[in-house]
Short mmCIF file of C-alpha atoms in Angstrom, two decimals:
data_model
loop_
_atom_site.label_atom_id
_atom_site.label_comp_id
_atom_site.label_asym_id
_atom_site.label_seq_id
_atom_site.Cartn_x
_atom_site.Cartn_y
_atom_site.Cartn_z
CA UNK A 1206 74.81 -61.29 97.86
CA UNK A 1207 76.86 -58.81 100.09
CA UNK A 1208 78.78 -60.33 103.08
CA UNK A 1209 76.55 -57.57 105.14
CA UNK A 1210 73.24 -59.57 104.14
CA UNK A 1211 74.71 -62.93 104.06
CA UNK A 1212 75.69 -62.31 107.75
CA UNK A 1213 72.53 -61.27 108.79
CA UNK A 1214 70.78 -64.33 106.81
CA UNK A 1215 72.87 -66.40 108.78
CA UNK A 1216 72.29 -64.35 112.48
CA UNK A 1217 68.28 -65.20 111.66
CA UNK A 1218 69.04 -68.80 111.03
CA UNK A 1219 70.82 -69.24 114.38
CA UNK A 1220 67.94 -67.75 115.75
CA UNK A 1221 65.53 -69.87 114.43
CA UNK A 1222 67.50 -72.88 115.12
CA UNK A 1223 67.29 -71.73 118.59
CA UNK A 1224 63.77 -70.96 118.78
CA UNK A 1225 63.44 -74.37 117.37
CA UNK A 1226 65.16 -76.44 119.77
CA UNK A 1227 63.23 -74.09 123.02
CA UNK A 1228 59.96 -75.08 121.18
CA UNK A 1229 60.84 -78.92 120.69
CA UNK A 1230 59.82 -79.42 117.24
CA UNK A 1231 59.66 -77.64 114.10
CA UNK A 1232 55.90 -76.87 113.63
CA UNK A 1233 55.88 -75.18 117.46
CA UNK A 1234 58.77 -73.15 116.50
CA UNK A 1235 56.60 -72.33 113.54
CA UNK A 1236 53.77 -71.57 115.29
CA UNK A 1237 55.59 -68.99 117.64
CA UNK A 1238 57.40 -67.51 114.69
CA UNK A 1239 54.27 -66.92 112.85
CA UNK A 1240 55.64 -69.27 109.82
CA UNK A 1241 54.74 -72.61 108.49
CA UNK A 1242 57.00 -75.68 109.17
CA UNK A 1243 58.39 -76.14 105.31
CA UNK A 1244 59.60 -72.67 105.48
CA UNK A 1245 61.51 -73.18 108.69
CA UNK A 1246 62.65 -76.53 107.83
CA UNK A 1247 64.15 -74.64 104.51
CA UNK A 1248 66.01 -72.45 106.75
CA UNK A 1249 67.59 -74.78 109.21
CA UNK A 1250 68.67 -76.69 105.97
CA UNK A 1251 70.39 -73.60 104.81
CA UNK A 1252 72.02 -72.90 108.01
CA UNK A 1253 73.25 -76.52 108.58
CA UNK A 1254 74.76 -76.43 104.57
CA UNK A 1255 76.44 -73.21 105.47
CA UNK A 1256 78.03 -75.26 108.51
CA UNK A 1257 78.63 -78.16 106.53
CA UNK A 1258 77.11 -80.02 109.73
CA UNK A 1259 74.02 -81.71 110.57
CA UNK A 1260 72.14 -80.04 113.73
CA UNK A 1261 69.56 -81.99 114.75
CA UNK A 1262 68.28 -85.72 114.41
CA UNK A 1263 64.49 -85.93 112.68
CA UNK A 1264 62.20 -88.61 113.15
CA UNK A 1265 58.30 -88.51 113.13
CA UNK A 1266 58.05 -88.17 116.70
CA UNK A 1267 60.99 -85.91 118.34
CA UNK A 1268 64.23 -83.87 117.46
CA UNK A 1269 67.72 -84.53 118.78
CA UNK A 1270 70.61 -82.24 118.78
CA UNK A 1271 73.40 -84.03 117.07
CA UNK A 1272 76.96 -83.37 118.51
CA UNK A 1273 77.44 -80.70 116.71
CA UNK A 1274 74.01 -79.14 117.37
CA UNK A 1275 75.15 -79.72 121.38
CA UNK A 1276 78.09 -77.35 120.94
CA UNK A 1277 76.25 -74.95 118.39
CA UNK A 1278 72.92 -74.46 120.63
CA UNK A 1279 74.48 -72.53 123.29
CA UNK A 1280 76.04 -69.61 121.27
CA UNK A 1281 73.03 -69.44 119.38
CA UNK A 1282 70.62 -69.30 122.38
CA UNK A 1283 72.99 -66.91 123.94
CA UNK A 1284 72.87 -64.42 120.84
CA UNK A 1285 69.49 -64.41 121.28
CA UNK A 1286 69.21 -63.75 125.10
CA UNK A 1287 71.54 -61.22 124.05
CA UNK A 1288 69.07 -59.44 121.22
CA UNK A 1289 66.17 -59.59 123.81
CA UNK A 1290 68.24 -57.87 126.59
CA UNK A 1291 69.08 -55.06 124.57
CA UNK A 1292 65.37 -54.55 123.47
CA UNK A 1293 64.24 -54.12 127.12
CA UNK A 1294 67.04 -52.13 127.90
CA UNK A 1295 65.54 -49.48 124.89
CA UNK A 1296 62.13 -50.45 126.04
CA UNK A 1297 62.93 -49.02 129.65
CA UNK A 1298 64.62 -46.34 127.99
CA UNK A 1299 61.70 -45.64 125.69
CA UNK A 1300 59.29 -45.56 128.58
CA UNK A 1301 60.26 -44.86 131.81
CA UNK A 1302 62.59 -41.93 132.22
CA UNK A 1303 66.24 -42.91 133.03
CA UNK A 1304 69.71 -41.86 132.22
CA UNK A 1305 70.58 -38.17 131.90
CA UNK A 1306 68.52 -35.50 130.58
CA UNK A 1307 70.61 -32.20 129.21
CA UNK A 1308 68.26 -29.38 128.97
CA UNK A 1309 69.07 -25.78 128.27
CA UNK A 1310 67.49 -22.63 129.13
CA UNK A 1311 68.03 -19.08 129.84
CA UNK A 1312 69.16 -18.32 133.17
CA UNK A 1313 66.24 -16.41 134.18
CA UNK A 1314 64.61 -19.57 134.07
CA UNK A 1315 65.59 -21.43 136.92
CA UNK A 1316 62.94 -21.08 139.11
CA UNK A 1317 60.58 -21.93 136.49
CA UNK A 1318 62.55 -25.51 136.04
CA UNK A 1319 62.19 -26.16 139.71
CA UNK A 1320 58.89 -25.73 139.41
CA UNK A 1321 57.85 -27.45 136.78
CA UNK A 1322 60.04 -30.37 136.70
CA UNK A 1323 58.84 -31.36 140.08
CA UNK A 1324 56.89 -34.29 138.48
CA UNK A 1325 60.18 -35.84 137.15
CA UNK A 1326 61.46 -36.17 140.73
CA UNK A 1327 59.80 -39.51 141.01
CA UNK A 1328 62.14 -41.19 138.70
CA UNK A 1329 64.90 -42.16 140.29
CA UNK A 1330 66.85 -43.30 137.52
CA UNK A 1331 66.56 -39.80 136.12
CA UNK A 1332 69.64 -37.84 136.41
CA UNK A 1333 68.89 -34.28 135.20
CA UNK A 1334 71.86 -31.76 133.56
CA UNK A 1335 70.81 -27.96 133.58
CA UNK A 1336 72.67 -25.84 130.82
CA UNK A 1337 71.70 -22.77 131.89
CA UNK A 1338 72.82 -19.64 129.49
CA UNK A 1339 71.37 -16.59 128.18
CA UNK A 1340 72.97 -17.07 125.15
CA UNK A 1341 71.52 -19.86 122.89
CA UNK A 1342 74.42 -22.86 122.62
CA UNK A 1343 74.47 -25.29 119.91
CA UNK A 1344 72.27 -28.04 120.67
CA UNK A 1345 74.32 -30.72 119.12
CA UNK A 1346 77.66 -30.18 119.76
CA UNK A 1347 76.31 -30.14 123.51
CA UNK A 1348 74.23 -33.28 123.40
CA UNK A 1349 71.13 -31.27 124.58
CA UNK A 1350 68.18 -33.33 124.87
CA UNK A 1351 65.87 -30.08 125.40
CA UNK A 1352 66.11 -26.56 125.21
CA UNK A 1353 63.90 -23.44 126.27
CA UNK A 1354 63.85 -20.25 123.65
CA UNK A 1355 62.67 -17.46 124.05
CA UNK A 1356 61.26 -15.26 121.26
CA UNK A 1357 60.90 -15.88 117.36
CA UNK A 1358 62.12 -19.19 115.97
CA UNK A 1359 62.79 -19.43 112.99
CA UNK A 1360 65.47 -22.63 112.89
CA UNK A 1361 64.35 -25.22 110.76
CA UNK A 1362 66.39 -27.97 111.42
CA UNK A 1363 65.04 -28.37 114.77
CA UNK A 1364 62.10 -29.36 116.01
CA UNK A 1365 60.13 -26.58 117.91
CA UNK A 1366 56.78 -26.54 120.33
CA UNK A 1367 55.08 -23.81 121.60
CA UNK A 1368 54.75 -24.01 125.42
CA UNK A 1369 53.30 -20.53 126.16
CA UNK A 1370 54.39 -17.24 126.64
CA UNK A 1371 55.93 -14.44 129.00
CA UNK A 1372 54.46 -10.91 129.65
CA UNK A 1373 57.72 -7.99 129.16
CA UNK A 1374 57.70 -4.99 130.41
CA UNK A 1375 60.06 -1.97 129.91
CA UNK A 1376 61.49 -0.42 132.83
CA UNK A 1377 64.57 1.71 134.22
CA UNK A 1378 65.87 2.92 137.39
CA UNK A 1379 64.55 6.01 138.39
CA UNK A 1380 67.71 7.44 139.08
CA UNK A 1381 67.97 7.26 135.35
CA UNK A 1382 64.78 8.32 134.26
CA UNK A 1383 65.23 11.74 136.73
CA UNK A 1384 68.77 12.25 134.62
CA UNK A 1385 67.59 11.72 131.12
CA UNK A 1386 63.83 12.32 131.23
CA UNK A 1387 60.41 10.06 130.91
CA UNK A 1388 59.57 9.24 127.42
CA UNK A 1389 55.85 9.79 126.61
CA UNK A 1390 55.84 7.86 123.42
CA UNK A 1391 57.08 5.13 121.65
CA UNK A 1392 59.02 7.97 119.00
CA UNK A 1393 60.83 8.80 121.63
CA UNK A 1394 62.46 6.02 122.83
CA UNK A 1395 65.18 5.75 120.30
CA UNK A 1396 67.45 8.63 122.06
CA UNK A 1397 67.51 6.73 125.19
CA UNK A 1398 70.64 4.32 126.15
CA UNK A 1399 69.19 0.94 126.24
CA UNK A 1400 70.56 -3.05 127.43
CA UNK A 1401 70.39 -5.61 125.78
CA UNK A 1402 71.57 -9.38 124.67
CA UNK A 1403 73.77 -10.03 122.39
CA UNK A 1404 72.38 -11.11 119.10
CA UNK A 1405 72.96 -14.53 117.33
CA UNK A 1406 75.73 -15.10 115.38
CA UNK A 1407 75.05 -12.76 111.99
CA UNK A 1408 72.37 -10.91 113.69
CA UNK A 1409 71.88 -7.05 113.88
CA UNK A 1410 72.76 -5.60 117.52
CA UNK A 1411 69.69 -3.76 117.24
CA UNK A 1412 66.42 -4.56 119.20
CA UNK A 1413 63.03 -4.91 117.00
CA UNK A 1414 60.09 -3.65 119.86
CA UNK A 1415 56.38 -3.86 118.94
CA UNK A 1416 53.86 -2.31 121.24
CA UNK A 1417 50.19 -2.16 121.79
CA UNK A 1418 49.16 1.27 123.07
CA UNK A 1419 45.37 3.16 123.74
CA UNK A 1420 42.49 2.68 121.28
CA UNK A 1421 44.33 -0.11 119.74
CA UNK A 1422 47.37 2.09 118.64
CA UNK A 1423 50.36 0.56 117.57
CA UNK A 1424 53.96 1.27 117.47
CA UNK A 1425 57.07 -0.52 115.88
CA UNK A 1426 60.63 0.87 116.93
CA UNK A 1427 64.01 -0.10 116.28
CA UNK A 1428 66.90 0.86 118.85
CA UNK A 1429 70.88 0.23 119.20
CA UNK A 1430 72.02 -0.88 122.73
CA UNK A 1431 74.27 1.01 124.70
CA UNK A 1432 75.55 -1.91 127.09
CA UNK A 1433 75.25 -5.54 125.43
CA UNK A 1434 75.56 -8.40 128.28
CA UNK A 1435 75.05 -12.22 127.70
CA UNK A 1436 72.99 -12.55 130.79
CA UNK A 1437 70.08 -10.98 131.86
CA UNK A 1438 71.02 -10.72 135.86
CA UNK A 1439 73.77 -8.09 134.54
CA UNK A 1440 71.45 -6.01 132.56
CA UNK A 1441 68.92 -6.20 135.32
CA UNK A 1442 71.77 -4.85 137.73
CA UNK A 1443 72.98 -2.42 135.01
CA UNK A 1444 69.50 -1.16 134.76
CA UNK A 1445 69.06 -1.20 138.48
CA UNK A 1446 72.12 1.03 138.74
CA UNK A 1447 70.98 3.26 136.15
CA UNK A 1448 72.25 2.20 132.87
CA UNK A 1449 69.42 2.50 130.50
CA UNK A 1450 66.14 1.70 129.79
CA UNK A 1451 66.03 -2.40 129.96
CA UNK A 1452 63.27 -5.02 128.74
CA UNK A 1453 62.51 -7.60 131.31
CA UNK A 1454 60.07 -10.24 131.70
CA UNK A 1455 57.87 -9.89 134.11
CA UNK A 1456 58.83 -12.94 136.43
CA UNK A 1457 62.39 -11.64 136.70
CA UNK A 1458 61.84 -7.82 137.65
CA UNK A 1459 58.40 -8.44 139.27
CA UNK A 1460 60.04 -8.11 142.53
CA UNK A 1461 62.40 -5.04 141.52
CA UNK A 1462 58.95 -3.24 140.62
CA UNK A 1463 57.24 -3.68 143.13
CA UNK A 1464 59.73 -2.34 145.49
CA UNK A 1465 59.57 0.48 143.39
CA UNK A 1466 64.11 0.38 142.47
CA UNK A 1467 62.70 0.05 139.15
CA UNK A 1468 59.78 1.36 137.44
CA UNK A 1469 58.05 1.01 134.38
CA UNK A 1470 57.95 3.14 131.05
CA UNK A 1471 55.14 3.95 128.60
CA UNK A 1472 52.84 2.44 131.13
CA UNK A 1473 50.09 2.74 128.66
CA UNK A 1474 51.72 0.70 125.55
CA UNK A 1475 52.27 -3.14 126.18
CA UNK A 1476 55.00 -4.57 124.24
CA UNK A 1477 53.80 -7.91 123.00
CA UNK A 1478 54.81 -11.36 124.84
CA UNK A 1479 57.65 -13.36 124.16
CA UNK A 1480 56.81 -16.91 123.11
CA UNK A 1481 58.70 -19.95 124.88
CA UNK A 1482 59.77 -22.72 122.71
CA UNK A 1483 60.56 -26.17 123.62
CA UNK A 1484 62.87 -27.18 121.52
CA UNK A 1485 64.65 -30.91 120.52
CA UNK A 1486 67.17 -31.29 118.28
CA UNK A 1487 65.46 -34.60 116.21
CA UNK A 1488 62.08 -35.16 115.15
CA UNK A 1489 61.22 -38.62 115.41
CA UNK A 1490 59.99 -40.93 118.35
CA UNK A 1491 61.60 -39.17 121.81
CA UNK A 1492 63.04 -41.09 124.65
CA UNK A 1493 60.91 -41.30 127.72
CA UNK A 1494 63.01 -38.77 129.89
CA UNK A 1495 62.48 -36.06 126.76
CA UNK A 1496 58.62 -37.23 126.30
CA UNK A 1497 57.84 -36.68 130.12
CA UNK A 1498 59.69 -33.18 130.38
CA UNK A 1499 57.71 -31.77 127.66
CA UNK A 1500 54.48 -33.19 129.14
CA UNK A 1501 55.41 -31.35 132.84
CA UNK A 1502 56.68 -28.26 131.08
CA UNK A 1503 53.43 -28.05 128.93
CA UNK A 1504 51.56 -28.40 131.80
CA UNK A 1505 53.11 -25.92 133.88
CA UNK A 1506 52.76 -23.28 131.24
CA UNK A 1507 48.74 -24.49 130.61
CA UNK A 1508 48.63 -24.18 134.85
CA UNK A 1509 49.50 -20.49 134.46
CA UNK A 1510 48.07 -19.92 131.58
CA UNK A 1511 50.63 -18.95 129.37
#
């Protein structure tokens, strides 16, 4: 036997040598332990040779510490206290929200957060850590608990959920569009100076756009950025002040639109949506504070149907 097992034979034995002495006899503990009296009177015998001592008096009627049972019972109980305490602490942890909560997300998506986190206000032992970066970190080395992608995801050693998606739309300044000219098809669109993100570590700079167009057309091109910036309030500003044709979600430059400072392109193709992950780096049971920002995160993107 390995001193790892032979420790933990003895930890149960203490245990049961307490529950035996909180029950009063051997059969109750047996009862509450779901065992029969023989086998726990095996066990205390094994943990009293181990000792070399005698625990407890037997007679017919009642037990009685011994001496050394006196001095013994309080460690023992203790350990167990102990064991029982540190379950409810992970029980509290495991369902009501507590500690802190690192979740990432582009920056574009702050508003969205404050929205839809709302629900998790009314836990105040909830302290909640906003990573927010348009470049993806690593979820790991930053002890994320949650993360927000946007786009394909291809990453299999994490664990990803579809919340929904967003609706983009290509746009540019007019300013720009006056210098350079309006494309009027998706062919055209590669001799245009573009913005982008930078792409993930290995990745091509180049950005992959699929659109939908009239009568069900559709169009697939591939084009280099001019300008690459790691957060998408630069390349809306850059695009603002002329820059290049930019993609933008919808949520971001909705305001910028509609004030007509910038304006969209190929009104009449739709590039397709950009699915929003939730994403955690393990796949097994989640804490509480993880379980209930999915569950208001899902239901903000159900609420606006995305």
């Amino acid at each position: 036997m390995s001193e790892a097992q032979a420790l933990a034979d003895k930890l149960r034995r203490m245990a049961l040598f307490a529950e035996i002495v909180d029950s009063g006899s051997i059969s109750a503990a047996a009862r509450r332990l779901g065992s029969t009296p023989s086998a726990v009177s095996q066990q205390l015998r094994l943990l009293e040779r181990s000792l070399g001592l005698v625990l407890l008096h037997r007679s017919t009627r009642r037990l009685t510490l011994t001496e050394a049972g006196e001095r013994y019972h309080p460690a023992c109980a203790a350990m167990v206290a102990q064991a029982r305490s540190a379950d409810q602490a992970l029980e509290r942890l495991r369902d009501e929200p507590e500690g802190e909560l690192r979740l990432a997300a582009p920056i574009g998506f702050g508003d969205l957060l404050a929205s839809a986190l709302e629900p998790l206000r009314r836990h105040p032992r909830l302290h909640l850590h906003l990573l927010l970066d348009d470049t993806p970190i690593d979820l790991i080395a930053e002890r994320v608990d949650l993360a927000l992608r946007v786009g394909r995801f291809t990453d299999s050693a994490l664990m990803a959920r579809r919340l929904g998606e967003l609706q983009r739309v290509l746009c540019a300044a007019p300013r720009y569009l006056a210098e350079r000219g309006w494309p009027r098809d998706p062919g055209e669109l590669a001799g245009h100076d573009w913005l982008g993100l930078p792409p993930r570590s290995g990745a091509a700079t180049a950005l992959a756009l699929a659109f939908q167009g009239p009568q069900g057309a559709r169009a697939e091109v591939r084009v280099e950025p001019r300008v690459l910036a790691s957060q998408v309030t630069v390349l809306e500003a850059l695009a603002l002040e002329g820059w290049g044709l930019y993609v933008g979600m919808r949520d971001d430059v909705g305001t910028a639109l509609d004030e007509g400072r910038l304006v969209p392109v190929l009104p009449d193709w739709r590039l397709e949506p950009a699915a929003v992950f939730a994403v955690t780096p393990r796949r097994d049971e989640q804490p509480a504070k993880v379980r209930h920002a999915l569950q208001a995160l899902q239901a903000h993107f159900g609420a606006r149907g995305g």
